[in-house]
PDB file of C-alpha atoms in Angstrom:
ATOM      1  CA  UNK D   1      21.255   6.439 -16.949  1.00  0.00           C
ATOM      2  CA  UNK D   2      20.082   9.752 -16.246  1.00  0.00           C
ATOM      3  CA  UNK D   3      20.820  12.106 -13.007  1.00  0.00           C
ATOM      4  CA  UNK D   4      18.080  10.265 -10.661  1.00  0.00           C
ATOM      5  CA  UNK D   5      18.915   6.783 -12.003  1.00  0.00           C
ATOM      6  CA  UNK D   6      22.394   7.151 -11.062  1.00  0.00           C
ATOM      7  CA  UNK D   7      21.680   9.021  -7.540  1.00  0.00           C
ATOM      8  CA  UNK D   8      19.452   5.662  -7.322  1.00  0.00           C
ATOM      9  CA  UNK D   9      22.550   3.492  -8.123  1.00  0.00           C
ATOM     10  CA  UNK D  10      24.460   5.109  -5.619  1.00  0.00           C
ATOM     11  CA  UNK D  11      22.169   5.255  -3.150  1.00  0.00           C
ATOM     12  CA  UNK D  12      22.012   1.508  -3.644  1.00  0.00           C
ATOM     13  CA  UNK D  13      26.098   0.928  -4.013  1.00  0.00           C
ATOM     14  CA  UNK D  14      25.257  -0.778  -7.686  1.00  0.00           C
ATOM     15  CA  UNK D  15      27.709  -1.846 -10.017  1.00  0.00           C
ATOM     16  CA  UNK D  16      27.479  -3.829 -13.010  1.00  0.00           C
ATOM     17  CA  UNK D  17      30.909  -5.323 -11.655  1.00  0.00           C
ATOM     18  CA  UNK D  18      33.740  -6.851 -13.461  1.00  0.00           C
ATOM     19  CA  UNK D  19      31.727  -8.445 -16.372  1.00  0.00           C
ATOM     20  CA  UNK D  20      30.739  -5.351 -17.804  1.00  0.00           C
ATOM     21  CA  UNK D  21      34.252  -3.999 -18.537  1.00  0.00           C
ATOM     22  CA  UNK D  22      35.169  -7.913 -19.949  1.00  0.00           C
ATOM     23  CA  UNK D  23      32.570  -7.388 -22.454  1.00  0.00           C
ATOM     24  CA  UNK D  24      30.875  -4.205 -23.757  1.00  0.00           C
ATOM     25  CA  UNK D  25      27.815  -5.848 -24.036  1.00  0.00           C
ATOM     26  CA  UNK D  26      27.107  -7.691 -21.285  1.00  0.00           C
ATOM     27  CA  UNK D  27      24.802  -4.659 -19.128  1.00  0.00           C
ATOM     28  CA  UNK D  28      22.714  -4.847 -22.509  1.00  0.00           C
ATOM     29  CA  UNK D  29      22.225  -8.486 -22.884  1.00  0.00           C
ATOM     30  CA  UNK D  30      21.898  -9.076 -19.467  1.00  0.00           C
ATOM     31  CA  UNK D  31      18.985  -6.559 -19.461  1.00  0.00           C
ATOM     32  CA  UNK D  32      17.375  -8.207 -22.813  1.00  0.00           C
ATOM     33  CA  UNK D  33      17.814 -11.984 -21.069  1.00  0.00           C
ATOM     34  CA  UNK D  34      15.772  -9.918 -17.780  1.00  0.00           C
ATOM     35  CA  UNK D  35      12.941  -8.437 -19.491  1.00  0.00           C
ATOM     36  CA  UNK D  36      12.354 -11.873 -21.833  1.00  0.00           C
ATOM     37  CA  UNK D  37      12.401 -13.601 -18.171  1.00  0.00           C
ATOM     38  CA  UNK D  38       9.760 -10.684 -16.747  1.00  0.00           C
ATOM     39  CA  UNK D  39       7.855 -11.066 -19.307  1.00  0.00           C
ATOM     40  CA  UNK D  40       7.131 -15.024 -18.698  1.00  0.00           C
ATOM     41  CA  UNK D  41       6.398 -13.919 -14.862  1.00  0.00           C
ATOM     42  CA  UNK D  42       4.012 -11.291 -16.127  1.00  0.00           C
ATOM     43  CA  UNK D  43       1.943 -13.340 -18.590  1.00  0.00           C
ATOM     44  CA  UNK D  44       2.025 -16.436 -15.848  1.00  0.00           C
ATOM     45  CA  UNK D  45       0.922 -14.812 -13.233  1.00  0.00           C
ATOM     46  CA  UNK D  46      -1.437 -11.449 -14.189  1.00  0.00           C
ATOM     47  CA  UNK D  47      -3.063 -13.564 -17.006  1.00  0.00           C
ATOM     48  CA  UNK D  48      -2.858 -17.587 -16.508  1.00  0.00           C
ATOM     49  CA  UNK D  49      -2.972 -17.464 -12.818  1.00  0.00           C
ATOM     50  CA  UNK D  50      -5.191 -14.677 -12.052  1.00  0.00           C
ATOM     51  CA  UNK D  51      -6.695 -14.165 -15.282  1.00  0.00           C
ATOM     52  CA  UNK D  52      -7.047 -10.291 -15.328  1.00  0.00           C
ATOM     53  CA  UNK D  53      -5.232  -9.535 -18.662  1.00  0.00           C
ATOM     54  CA  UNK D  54      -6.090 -10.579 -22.047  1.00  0.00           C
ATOM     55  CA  UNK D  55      -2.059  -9.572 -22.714  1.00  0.00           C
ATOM     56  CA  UNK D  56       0.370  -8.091 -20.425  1.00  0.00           C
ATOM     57  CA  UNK D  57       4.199  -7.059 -21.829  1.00  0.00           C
ATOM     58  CA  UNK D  58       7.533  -5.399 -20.969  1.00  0.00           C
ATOM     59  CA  UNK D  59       9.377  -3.374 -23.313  1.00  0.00           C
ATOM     60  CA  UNK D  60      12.570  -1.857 -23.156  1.00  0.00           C
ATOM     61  CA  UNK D  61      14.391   0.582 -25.348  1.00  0.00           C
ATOM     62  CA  UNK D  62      17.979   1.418 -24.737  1.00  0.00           C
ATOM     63  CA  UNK D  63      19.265   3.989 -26.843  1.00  0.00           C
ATOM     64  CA  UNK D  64      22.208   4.071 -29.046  1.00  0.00           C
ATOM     65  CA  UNK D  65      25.518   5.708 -28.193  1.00  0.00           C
ATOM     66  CA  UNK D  66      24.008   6.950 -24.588  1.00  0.00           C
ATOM     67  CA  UNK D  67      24.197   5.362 -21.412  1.00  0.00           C
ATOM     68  CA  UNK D  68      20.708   5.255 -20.903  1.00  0.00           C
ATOM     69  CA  UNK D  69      17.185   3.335 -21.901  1.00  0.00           C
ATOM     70  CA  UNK D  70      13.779   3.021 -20.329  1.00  0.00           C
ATOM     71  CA  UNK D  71      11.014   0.608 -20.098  1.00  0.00           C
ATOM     72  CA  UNK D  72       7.032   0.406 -19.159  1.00  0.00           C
ATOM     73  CA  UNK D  73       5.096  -2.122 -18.695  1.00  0.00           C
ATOM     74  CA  UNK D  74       1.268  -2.340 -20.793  1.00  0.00           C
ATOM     75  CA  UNK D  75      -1.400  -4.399 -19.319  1.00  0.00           C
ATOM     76  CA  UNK D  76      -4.790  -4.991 -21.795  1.00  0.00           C
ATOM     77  CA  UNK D  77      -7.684  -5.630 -19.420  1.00  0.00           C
ATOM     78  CA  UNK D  78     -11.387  -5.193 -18.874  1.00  0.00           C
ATOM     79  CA  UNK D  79     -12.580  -2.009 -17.538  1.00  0.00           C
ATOM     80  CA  UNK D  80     -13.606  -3.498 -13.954  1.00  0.00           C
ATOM     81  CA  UNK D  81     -10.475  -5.494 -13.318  1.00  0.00           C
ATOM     82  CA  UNK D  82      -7.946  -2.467 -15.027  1.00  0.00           C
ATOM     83  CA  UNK D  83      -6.549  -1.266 -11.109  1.00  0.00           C
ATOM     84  CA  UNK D  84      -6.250  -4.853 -10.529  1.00  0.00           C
ATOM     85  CA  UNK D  85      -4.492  -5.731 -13.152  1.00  0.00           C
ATOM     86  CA  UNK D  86      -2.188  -2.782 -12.951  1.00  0.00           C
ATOM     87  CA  UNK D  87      -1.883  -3.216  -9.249  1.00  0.00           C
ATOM     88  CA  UNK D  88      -0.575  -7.217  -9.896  1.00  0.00           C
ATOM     89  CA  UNK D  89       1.695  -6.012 -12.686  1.00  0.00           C
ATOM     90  CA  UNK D  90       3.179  -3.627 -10.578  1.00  0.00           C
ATOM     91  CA  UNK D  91       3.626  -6.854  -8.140  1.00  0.00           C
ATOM     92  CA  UNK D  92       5.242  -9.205 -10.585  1.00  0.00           C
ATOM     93  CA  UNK D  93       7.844  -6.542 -11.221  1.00  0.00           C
ATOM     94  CA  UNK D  94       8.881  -6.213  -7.963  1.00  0.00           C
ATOM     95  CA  UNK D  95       9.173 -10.037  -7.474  1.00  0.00           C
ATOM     96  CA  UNK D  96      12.675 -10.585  -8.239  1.00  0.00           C
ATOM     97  CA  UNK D  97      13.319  -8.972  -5.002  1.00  0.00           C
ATOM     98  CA  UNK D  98      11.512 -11.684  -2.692  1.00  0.00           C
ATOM     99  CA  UNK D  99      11.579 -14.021  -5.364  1.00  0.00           C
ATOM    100  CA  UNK D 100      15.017 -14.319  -7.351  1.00  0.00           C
ATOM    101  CA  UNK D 101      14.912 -15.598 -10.640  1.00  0.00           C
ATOM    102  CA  UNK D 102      16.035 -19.046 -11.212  1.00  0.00           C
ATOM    103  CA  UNK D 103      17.829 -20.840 -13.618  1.00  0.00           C
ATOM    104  CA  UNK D 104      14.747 -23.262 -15.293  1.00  0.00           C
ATOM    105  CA  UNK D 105      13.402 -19.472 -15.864  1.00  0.00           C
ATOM    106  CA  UNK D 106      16.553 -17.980 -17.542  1.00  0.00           C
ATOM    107  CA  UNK D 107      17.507 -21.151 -19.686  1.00  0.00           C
ATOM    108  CA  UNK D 108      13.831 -21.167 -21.219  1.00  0.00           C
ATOM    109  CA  UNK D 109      14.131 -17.169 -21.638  1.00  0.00           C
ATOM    110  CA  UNK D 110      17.201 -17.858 -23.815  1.00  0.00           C
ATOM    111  CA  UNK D 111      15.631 -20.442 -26.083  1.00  0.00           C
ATOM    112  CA  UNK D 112      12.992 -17.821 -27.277  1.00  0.00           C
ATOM    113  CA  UNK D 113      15.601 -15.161 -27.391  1.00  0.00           C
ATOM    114  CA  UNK D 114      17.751 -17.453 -30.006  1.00  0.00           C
ATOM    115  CA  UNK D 115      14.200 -18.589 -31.613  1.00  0.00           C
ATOM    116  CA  UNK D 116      13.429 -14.890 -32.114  1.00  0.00           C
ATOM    117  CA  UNK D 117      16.959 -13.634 -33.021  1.00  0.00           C
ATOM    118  CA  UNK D 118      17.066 -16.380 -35.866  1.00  0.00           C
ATOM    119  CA  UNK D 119      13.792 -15.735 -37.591  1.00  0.00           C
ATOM    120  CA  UNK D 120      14.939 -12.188 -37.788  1.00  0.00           C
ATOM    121  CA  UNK D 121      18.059 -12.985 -39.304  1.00  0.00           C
ATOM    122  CA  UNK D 122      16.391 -14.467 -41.871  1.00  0.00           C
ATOM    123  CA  UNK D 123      13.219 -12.099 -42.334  1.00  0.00           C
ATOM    124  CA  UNK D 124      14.391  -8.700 -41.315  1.00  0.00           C
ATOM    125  CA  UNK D 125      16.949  -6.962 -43.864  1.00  0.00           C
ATOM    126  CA  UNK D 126      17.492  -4.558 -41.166  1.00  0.00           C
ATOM    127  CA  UNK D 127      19.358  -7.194 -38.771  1.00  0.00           C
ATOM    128  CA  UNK D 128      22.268  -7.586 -40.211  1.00  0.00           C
ATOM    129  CA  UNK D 129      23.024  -3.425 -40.992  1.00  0.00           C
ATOM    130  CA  UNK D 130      22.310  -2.965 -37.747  1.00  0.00           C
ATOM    131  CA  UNK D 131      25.338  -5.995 -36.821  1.00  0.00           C
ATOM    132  CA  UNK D 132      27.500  -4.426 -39.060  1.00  0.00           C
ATOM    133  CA  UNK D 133      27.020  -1.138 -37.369  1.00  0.00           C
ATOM    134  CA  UNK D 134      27.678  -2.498 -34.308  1.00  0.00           C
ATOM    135  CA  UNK D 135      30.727  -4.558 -35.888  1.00  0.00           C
ATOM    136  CA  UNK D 136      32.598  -1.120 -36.261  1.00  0.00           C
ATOM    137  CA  UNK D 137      32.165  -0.196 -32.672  1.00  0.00           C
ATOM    138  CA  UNK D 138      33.617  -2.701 -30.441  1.00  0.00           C
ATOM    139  CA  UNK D 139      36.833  -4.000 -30.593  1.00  0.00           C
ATOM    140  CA  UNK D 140      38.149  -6.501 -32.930  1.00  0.00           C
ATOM    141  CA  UNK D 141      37.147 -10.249 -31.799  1.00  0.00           C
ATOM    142  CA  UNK D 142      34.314  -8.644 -29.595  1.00  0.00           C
ATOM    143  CA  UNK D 143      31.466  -9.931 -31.976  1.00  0.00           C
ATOM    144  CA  UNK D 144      33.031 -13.255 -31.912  1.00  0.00           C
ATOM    145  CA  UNK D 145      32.052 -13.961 -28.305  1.00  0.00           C
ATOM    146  CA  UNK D 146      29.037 -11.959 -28.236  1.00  0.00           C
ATOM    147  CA  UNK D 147      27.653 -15.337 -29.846  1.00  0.00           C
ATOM    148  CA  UNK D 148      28.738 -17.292 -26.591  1.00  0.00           C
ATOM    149  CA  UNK D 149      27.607 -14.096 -24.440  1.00  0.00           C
ATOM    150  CA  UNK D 150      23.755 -14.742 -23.980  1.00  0.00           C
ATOM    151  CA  UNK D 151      24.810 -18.455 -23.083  1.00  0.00           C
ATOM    152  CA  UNK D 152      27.153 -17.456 -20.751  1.00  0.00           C
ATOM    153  CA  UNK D 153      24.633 -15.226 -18.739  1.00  0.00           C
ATOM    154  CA  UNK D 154      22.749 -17.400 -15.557  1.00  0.00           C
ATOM    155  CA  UNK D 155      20.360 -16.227 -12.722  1.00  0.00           C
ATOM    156  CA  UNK D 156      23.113 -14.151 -11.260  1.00  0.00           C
ATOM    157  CA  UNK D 157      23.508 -11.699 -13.812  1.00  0.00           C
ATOM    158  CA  UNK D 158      19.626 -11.873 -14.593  1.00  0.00           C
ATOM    159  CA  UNK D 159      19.110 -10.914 -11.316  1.00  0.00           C
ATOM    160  CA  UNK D 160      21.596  -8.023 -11.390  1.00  0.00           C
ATOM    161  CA  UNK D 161      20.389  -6.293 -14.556  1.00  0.00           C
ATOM    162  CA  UNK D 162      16.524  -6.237 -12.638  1.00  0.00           C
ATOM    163  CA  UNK D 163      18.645  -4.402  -9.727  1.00  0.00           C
ATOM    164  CA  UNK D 164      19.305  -1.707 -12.207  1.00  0.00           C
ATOM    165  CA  UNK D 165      16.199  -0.750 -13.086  1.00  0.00           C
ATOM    166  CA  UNK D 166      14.873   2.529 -11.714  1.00  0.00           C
ATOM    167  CA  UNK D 167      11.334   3.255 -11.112  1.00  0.00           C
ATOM    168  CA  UNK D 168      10.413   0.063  -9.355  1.00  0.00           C
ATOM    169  CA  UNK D 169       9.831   1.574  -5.630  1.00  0.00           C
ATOM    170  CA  UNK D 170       8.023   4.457  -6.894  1.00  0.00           C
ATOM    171  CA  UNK D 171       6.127   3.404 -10.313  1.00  0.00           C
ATOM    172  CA  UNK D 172       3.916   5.896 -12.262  1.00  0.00           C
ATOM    173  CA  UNK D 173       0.531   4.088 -13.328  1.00  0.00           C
ATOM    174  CA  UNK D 174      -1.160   5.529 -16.167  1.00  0.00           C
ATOM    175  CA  UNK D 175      -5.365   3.992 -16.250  1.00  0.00           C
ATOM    176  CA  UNK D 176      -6.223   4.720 -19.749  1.00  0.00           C
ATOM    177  CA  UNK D 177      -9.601   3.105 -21.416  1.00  0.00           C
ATOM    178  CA  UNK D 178     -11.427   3.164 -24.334  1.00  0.00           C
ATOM    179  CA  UNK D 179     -14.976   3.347 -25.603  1.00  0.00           C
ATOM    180  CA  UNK D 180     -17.699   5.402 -24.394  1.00  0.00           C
ATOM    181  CA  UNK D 181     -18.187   7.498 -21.243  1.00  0.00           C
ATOM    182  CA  UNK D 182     -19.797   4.943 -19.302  1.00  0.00           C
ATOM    183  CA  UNK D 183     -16.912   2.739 -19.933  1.00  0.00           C
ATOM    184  CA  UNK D 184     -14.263   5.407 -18.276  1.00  0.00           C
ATOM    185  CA  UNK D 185     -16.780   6.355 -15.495  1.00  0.00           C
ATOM    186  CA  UNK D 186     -15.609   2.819 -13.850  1.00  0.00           C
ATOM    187  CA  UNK D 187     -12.488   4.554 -12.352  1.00  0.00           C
ATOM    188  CA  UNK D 188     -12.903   6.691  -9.472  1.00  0.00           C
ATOM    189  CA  UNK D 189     -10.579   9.359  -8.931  1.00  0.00           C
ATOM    190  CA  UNK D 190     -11.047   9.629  -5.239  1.00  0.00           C
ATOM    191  CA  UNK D 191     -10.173   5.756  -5.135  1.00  0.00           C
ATOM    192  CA  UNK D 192      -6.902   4.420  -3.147  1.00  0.00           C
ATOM    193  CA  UNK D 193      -3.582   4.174  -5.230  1.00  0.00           C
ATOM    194  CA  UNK D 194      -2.853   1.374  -7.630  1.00  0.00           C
ATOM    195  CA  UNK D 195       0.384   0.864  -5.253  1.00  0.00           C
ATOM    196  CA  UNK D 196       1.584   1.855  -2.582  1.00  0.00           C
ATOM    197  CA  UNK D 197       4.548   4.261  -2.835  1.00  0.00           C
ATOM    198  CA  UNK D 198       7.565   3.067  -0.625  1.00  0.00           C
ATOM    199  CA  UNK D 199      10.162   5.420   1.223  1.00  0.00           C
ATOM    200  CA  UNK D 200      13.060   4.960  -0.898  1.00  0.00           C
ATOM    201  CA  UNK D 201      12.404   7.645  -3.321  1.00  0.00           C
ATOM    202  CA  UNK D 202      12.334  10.497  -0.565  1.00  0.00           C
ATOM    203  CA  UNK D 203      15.774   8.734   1.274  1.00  0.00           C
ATOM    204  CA  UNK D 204      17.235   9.245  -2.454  1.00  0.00           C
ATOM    205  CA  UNK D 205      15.708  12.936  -2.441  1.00  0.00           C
ATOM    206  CA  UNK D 206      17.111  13.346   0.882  1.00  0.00           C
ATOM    207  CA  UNK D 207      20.576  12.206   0.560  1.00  0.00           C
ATOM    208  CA  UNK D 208      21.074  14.015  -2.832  1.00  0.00           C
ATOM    209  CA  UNK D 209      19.524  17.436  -0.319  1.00  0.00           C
ATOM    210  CA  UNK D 210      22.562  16.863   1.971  1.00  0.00           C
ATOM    211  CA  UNK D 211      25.225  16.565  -0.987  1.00  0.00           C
ATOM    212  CA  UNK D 212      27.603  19.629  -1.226  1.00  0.00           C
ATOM    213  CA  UNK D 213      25.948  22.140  -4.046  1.00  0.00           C
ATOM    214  CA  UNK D 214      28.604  23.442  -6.539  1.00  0.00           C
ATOM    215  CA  UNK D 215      28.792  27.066  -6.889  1.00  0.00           C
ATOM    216  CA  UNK D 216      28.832  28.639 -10.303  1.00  0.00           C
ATOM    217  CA  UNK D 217      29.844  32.493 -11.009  1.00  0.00           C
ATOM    218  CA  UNK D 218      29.406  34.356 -14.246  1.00  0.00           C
ATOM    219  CA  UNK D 219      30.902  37.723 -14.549  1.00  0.00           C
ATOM    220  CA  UNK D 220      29.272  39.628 -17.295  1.00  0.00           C
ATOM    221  CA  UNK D 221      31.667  42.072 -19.662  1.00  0.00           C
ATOM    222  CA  UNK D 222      30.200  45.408 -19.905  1.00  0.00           C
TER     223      UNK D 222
END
C-alpha cells in the first residue's frame, strides 16, 4: 500500500503473517473471498433489511506488479433516503469489527466465487492470458495449489484481509444525484456528516509527527 496505508498498518501492528510468504497469493485471495463476503452484508442489510438501496456493491482493484489496490463502495438510492443509505453502508463496512465474519458467510462467498470464476473460463478469452501471465510469475508448482487456495481460506483469514483495509475510520462520502435541480436541492450542505469521523486518523497523523525526519543535502556545482 501506499505511505498512509502502511503508517496505518503500523500504527495497528498488522501483518499478513506466515501465510502470505507460504503462498504469493494468499493477501489477494483472501481480499477477493472479503469483498464477495461484504458484499452479501451490504445487499442484506442496506437493501433487504432496510430497504434503502435499489443496489449497493464493493469493488476492489489491486493493481498489477505494485503492492497496492483500492476499493469504494456505490450505493443506488432515492434522493430522500441517499445520506441514509450512505450512512448504513458506511455501517456495514465497519461491521466486521463488532461483528466477525463467520464461516456459513465465507463458505457461501466461495460457491459464487467458483460459480463466477467458471463461467468466465468458459466465456471470457481474456481469462486464461491473463493465467498464463500470471503462470510466468510465481514459482513453479505455485498455480497448482492456487486451485486448493480459495478452499483453504476460513473466517480467520477473511477477517484479516478486512483488517487491512485503510479508509474505514475515516471514509470519504461522495452524495452525487441525478436529474433536475429540484432533485439535488434535497441535500443540504449545512446538514450533519454522513459519519462520524473517529480519532484514529489524527493518532496516525500524530505518531508519524513524532517520527525522526531524515535530512537531505544537495550541494549544487557551480
Amino acid at each position: 500500500g501506499d505511505k498512509t496505508w502502511q503508517c496505518t498498518s503500523q500504527y495497528k501492528n498488522f501483518s499478513w503473517g506466515p501465510r502470505a510468504e507460504q503462498h504469493p497469493l494468499y493477501p489477494a485471495r483472501a481480499t477477493e473471498l472479503m469483498m464477495e463476503c461484504m458484499n452479501t452484508r451490504l445487499l442484506g442489510r442496506v437493501r433487504d433489511q432496510l430497504s434503502l438501496a435499489y443496489n449497493c456493491d464493493i469493488e476492489l482493484t489491486m493493481f498489477e506488479g505494485f503492492d497496492a489496490g483500492h476499493f469504494f463502495c456505490k450505493v443506488f438510492t432515492f434522493p430522500q433516503t441517499l445520506r441514509e443509505a450512505a450512512a448504513a453502508a458506511v455501517q456495514v463496512l465497519r461491521s466486521p469489527g463488532p461483528l466477525p465474519f463467520t464461516d456459513h458467510e465465507v463458505e457461501a462467498s466461495k460457491k459464487v466465487m467458483a460459480w463466477r470464476e467458471g463461467r468466465r473460463q468458459r466465456e471470457d478469452r481474456s481469462y486464461w492470458l491473463g493465467r498464463l501471465k500470471l503462470q510466468g510469475k510465481l514459482q513453479h508448482g505455485a498455480m497448482d495449489d492456487e486451485s486448493h487456495l480459495l478452499e483453504s481460506l476460513g473466517a480467520d483469514d477473511v477477517q484479516l484481509a478486512w483488517q487491512a483495509l485503510g479508509g474505514l475510520d475515516d471514509p470519504t462520502v461522495v452524495l452525487t444525484t441525478s436529474g433536475t435541480p429540484d432533485v439535488a436541492a434535497v441535500l443540504h450542505p449545512h446538514d450533519l456528516p454522513v459519519v462520524q469521523h473517529s480519532d484514529f486518523p489524527e493518532a496516525v497523523l500524530a505518531q508519524e509527527a513524532l517520527a525522526p525526519k531524515s535530512s537531505s543535502k544537495m550541494d549544487f556545482l557551480d
